[in-house]
mmCIF file of C-alpha atoms and ligand atoms in Angstrom:
data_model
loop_
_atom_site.group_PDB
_atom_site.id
_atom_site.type_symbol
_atom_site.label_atom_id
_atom_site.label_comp_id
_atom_site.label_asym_id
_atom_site.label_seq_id
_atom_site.Cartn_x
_atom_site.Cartn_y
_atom_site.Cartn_z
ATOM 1 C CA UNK A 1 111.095 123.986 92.509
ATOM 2 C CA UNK A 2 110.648 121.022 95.185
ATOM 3 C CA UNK A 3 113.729 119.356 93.466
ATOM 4 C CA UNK A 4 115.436 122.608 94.344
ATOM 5 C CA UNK A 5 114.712 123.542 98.023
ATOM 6 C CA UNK A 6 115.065 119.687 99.032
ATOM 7 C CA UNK A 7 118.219 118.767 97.313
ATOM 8 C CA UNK A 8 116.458 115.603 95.888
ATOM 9 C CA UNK A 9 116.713 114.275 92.405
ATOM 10 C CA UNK A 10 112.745 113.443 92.052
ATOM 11 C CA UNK A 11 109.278 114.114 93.346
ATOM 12 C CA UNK A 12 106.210 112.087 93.513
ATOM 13 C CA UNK A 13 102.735 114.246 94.143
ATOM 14 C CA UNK A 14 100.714 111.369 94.376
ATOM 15 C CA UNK A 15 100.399 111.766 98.417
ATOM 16 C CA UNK A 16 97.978 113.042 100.141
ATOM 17 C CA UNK A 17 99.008 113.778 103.286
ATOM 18 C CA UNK A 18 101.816 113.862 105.337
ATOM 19 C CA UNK A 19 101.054 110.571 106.989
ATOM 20 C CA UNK A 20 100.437 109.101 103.138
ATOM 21 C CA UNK A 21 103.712 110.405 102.355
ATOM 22 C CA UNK A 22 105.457 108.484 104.756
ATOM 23 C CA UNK A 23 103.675 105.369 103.529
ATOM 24 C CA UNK A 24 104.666 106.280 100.181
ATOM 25 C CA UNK A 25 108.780 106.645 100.978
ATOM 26 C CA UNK A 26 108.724 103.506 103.180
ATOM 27 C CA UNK A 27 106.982 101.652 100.270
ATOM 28 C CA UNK A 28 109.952 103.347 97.996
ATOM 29 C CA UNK A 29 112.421 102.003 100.791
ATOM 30 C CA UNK A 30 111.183 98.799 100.898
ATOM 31 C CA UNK A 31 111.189 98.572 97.135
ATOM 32 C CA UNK A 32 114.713 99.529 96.805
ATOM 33 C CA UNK A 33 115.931 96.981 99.409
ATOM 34 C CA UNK A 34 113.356 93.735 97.337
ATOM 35 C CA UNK A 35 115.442 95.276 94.149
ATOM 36 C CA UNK A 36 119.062 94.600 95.738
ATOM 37 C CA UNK A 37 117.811 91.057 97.032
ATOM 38 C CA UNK A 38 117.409 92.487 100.769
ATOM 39 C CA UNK A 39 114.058 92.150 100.779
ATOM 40 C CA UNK A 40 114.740 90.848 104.297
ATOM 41 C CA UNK A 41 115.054 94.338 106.233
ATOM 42 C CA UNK A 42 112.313 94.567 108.521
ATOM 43 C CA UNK A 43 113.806 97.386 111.480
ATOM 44 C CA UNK A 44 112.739 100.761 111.566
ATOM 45 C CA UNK A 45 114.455 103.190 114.053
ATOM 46 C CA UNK A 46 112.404 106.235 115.533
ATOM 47 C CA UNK A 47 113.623 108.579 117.562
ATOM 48 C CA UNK A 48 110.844 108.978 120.963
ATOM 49 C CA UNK A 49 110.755 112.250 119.673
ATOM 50 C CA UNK A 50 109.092 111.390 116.978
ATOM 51 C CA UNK A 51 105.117 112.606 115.587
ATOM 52 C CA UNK A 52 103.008 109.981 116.068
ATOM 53 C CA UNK A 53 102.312 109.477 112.433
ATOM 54 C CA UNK A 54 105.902 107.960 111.854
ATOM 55 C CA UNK A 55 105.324 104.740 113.929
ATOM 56 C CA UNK A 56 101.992 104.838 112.954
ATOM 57 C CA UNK A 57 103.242 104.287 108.899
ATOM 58 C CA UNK A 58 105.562 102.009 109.998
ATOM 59 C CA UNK A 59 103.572 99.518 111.360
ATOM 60 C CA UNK A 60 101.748 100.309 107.824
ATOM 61 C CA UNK A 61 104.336 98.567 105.755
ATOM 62 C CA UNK A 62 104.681 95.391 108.017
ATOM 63 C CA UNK A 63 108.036 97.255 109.634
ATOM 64 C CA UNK A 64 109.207 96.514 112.757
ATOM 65 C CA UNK A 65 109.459 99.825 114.915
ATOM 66 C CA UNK A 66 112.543 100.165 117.779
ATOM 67 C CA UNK A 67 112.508 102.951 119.496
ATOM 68 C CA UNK A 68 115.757 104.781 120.142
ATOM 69 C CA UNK A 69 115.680 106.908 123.144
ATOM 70 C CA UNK A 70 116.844 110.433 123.728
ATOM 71 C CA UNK A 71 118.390 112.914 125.672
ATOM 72 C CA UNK A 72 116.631 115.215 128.346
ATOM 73 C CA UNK A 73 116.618 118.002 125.610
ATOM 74 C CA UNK A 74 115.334 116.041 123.382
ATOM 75 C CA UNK A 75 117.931 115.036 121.254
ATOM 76 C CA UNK A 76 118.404 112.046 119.821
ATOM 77 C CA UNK A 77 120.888 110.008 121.866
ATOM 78 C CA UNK A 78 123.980 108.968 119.521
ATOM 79 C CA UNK A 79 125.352 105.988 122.175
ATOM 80 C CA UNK A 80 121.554 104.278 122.179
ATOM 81 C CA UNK A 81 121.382 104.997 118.401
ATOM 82 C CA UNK A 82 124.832 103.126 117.653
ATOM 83 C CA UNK A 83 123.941 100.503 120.050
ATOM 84 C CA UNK A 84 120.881 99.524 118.475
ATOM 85 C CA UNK A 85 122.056 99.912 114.862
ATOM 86 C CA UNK A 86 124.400 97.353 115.830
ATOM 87 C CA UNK A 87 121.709 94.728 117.883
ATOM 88 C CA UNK A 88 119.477 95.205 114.098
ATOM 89 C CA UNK A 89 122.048 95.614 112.015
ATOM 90 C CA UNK A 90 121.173 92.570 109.326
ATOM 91 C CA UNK A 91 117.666 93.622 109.427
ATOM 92 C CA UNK A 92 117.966 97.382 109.452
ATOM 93 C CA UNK A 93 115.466 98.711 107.295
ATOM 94 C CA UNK A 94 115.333 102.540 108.065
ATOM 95 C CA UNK A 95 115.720 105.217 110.318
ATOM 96 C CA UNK A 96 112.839 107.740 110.275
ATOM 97 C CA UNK A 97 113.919 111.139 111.567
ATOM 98 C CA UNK A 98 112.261 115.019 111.920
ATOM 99 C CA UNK A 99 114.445 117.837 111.263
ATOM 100 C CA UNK A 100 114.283 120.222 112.485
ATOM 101 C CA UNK A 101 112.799 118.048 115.074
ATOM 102 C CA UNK A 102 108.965 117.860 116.533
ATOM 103 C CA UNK A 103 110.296 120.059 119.673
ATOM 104 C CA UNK A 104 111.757 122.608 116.777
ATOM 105 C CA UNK A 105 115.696 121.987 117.418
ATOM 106 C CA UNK A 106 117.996 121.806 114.351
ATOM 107 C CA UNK A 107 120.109 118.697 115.992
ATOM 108 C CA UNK A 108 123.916 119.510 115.301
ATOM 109 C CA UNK A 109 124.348 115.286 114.800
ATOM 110 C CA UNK A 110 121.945 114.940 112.247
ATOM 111 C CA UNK A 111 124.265 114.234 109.342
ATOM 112 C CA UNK A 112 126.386 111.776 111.805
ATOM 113 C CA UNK A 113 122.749 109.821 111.996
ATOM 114 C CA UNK A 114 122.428 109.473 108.575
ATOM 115 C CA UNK A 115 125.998 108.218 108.289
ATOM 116 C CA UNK A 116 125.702 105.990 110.595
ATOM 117 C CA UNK A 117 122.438 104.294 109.316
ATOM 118 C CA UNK A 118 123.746 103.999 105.701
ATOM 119 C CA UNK A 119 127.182 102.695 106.987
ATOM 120 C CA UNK A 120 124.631 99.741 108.194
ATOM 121 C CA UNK A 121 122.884 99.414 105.180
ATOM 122 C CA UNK A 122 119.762 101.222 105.932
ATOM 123 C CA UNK A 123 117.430 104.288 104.462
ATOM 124 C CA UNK A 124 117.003 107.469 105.998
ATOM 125 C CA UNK A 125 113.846 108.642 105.727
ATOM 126 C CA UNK A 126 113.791 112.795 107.202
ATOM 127 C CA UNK A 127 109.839 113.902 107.995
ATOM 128 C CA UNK A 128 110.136 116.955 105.691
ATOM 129 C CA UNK A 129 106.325 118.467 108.266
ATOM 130 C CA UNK A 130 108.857 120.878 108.970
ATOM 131 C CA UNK A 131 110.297 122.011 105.929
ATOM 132 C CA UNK A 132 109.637 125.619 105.753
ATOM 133 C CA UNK A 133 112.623 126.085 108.702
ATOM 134 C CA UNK A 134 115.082 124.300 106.652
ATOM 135 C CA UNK A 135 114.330 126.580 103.221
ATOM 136 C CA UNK A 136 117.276 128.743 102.638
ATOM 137 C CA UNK A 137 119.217 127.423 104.837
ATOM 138 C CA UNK A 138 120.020 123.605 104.130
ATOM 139 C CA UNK A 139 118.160 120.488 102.783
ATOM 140 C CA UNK A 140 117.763 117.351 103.335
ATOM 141 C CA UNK A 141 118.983 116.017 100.692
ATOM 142 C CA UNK A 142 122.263 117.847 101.818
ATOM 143 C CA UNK A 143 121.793 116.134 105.139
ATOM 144 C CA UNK A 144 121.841 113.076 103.717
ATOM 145 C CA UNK A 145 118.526 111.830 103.801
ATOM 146 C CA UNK A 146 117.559 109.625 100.992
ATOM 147 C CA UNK A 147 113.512 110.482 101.155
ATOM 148 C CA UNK A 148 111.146 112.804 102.845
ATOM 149 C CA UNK A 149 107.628 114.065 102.069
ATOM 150 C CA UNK A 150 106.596 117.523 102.882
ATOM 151 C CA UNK A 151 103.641 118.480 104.367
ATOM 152 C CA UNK A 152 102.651 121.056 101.751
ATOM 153 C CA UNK A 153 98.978 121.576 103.112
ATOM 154 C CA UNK A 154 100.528 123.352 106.109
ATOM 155 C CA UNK A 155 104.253 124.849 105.048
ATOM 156 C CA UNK A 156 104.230 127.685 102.326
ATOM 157 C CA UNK A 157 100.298 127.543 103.000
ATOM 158 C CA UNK A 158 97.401 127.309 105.280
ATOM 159 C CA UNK A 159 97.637 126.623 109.141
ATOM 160 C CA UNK A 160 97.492 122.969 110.267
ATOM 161 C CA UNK A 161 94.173 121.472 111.637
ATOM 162 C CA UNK A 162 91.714 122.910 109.431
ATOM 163 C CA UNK A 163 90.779 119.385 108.597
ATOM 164 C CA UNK A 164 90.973 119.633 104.821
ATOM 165 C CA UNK A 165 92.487 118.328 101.712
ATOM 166 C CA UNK A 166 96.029 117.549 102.172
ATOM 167 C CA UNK A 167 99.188 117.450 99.960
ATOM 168 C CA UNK A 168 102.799 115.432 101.464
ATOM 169 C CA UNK A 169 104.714 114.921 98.164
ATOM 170 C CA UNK A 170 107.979 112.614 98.249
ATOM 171 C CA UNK A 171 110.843 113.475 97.148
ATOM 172 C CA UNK A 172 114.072 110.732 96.461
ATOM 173 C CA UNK A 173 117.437 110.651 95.929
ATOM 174 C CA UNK A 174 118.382 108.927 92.323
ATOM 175 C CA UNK A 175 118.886 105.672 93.407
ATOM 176 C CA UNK A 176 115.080 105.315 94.945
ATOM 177 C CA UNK A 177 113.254 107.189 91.687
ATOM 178 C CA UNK A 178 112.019 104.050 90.247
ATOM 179 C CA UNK A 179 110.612 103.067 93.389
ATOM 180 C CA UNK A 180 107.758 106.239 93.673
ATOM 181 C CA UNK A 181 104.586 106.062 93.523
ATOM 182 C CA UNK A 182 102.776 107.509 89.946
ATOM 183 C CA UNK A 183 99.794 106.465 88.138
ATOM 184 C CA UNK A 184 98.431 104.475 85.160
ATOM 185 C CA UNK A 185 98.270 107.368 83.034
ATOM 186 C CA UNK A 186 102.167 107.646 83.206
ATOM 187 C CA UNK A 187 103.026 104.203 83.368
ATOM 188 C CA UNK A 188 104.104 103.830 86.951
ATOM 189 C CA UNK A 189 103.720 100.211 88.577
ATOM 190 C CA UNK A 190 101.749 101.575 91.635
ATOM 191 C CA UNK A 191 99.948 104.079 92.717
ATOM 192 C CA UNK A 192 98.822 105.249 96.494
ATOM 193 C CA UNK A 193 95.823 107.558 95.456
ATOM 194 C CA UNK A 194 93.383 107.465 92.613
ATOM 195 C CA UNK A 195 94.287 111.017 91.722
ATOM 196 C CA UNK A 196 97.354 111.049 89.544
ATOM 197 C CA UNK A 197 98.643 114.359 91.451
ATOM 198 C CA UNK A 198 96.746 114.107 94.694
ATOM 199 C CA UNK A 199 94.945 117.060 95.996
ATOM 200 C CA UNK A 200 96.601 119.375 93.933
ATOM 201 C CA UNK A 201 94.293 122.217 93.814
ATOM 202 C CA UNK A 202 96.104 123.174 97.210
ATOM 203 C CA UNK A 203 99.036 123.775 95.524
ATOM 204 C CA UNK A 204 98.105 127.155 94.310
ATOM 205 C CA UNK A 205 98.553 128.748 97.688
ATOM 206 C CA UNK A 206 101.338 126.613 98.480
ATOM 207 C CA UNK A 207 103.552 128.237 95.169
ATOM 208 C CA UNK A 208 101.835 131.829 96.087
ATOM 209 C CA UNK A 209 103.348 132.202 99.377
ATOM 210 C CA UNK A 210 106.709 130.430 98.643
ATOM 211 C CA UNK A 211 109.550 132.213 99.870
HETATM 212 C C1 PLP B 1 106.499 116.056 112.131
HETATM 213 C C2 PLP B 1 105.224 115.640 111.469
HETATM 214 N N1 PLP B 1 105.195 114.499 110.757
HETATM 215 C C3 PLP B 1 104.071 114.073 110.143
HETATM 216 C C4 PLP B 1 102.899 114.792 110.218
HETATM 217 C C5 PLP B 1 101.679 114.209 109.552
HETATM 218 O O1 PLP B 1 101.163 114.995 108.564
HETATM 219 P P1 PLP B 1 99.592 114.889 108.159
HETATM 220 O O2 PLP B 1 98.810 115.425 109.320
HETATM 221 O O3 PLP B 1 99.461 115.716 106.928
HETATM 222 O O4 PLP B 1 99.298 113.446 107.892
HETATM 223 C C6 PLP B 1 102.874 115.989 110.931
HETATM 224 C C7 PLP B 1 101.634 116.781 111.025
HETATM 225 O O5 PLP B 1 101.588 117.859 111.508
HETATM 226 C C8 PLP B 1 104.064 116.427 111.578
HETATM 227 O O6 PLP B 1 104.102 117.567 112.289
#
């Protein structure tokens, strides 16, 4: 069903969070570039519109973090965006965007972002928190995102803050599936919790109240 609404080929429920979930892709990203001998891609773009959590995961994974500015409505500014693809573009590692974004605007240039970053030879990584404005309507794996987590403790489910358990699955496009996270039991390489399906007991509520 994740596969479905997110347009992705594969899902990891190993995180536990939404935070841990971005850990989790950018490990997958990072993976993926070490496999094609690019091991060398250190840059991470972020919007300034960004939740704090994406920087914060970043810095995480050893990943250098340039901001890119944006507009006075809070879009992402397409000129600064090109010009700083272009100042990292050997080291580009990733571009971390929200969609629809922390201020709650679907941003018409979203698939020209992901374009551009792949044209470069980076990831996209889309923050999937909001994911239950996107359902029915696109995906991010339509966008053209390559990895996202979704913040599963909060859409389909329970209101944010209560200070809980928390479940931010990944989910990949083909090319980054042998990069997730798993566990022993099923013969994955690495893990990023000790459960082998996080906090699953959430997901109950999360698959009772899906649209
Ligand atoms: C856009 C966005 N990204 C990431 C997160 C982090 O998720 P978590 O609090 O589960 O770590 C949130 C949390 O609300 C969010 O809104």
């Amino acid at each position: 069903m994740l596969c479905e609404i997110t347009g992705y080929d594969a899902i990891s429920l190993q995180p536990n969070s939404g935070a841990q979930g971005e850990y989790a892709g950018l490990l997958a990203i990072q993976r993926y570039h070490q496999s094609r001998g690019e091991g060398h891609r250190n840059v991470c773009l972020i919007p300034s519109s960004a939740h704090g959590t994406n920087p914060a995961s970043a810095s995480m994974v050893s990943l250098k973090v340039v901001v890119v500015g944006c507009d006075d409505n809070g879009n992402i500014d397409l000129d600064d965006l090109k010009a700083k693809i272009e100042k990292h573009r050997d080291a580009l590692s990733c571009i971390m965007i929200t969609y629809p974004s922390t201020h709650g605007v679907y941003e018409e240039t979203v698939r020209d972002v992901c374009e551009l970053v792949h044209e470069a030879g980076g990831q996209v990584y889309l923050d999937g928190a909001n994911m239950n404005a996107q359902v029915g309507l696109t995906s991010p794996g339509f966008i053209g995102s390559d990895v996202s987590h979704l913040n599963l403790h909060k859409t389909f489910c329970i209101p944010h803050g209560g200070g809980g358990p928390g479940m931010g699955p990944i989910g990949v496009k083909s090319h980054l599936t042998p990069f997730l996270p798993g566990h022993v039991e099923t013969g994955t390489h690495y893990a990023v919790s000790a459960a082998a399906m996080g906090s699953a007991s959430i997901l109950p509520i999360s698959w009772l109240t899906s649209p």
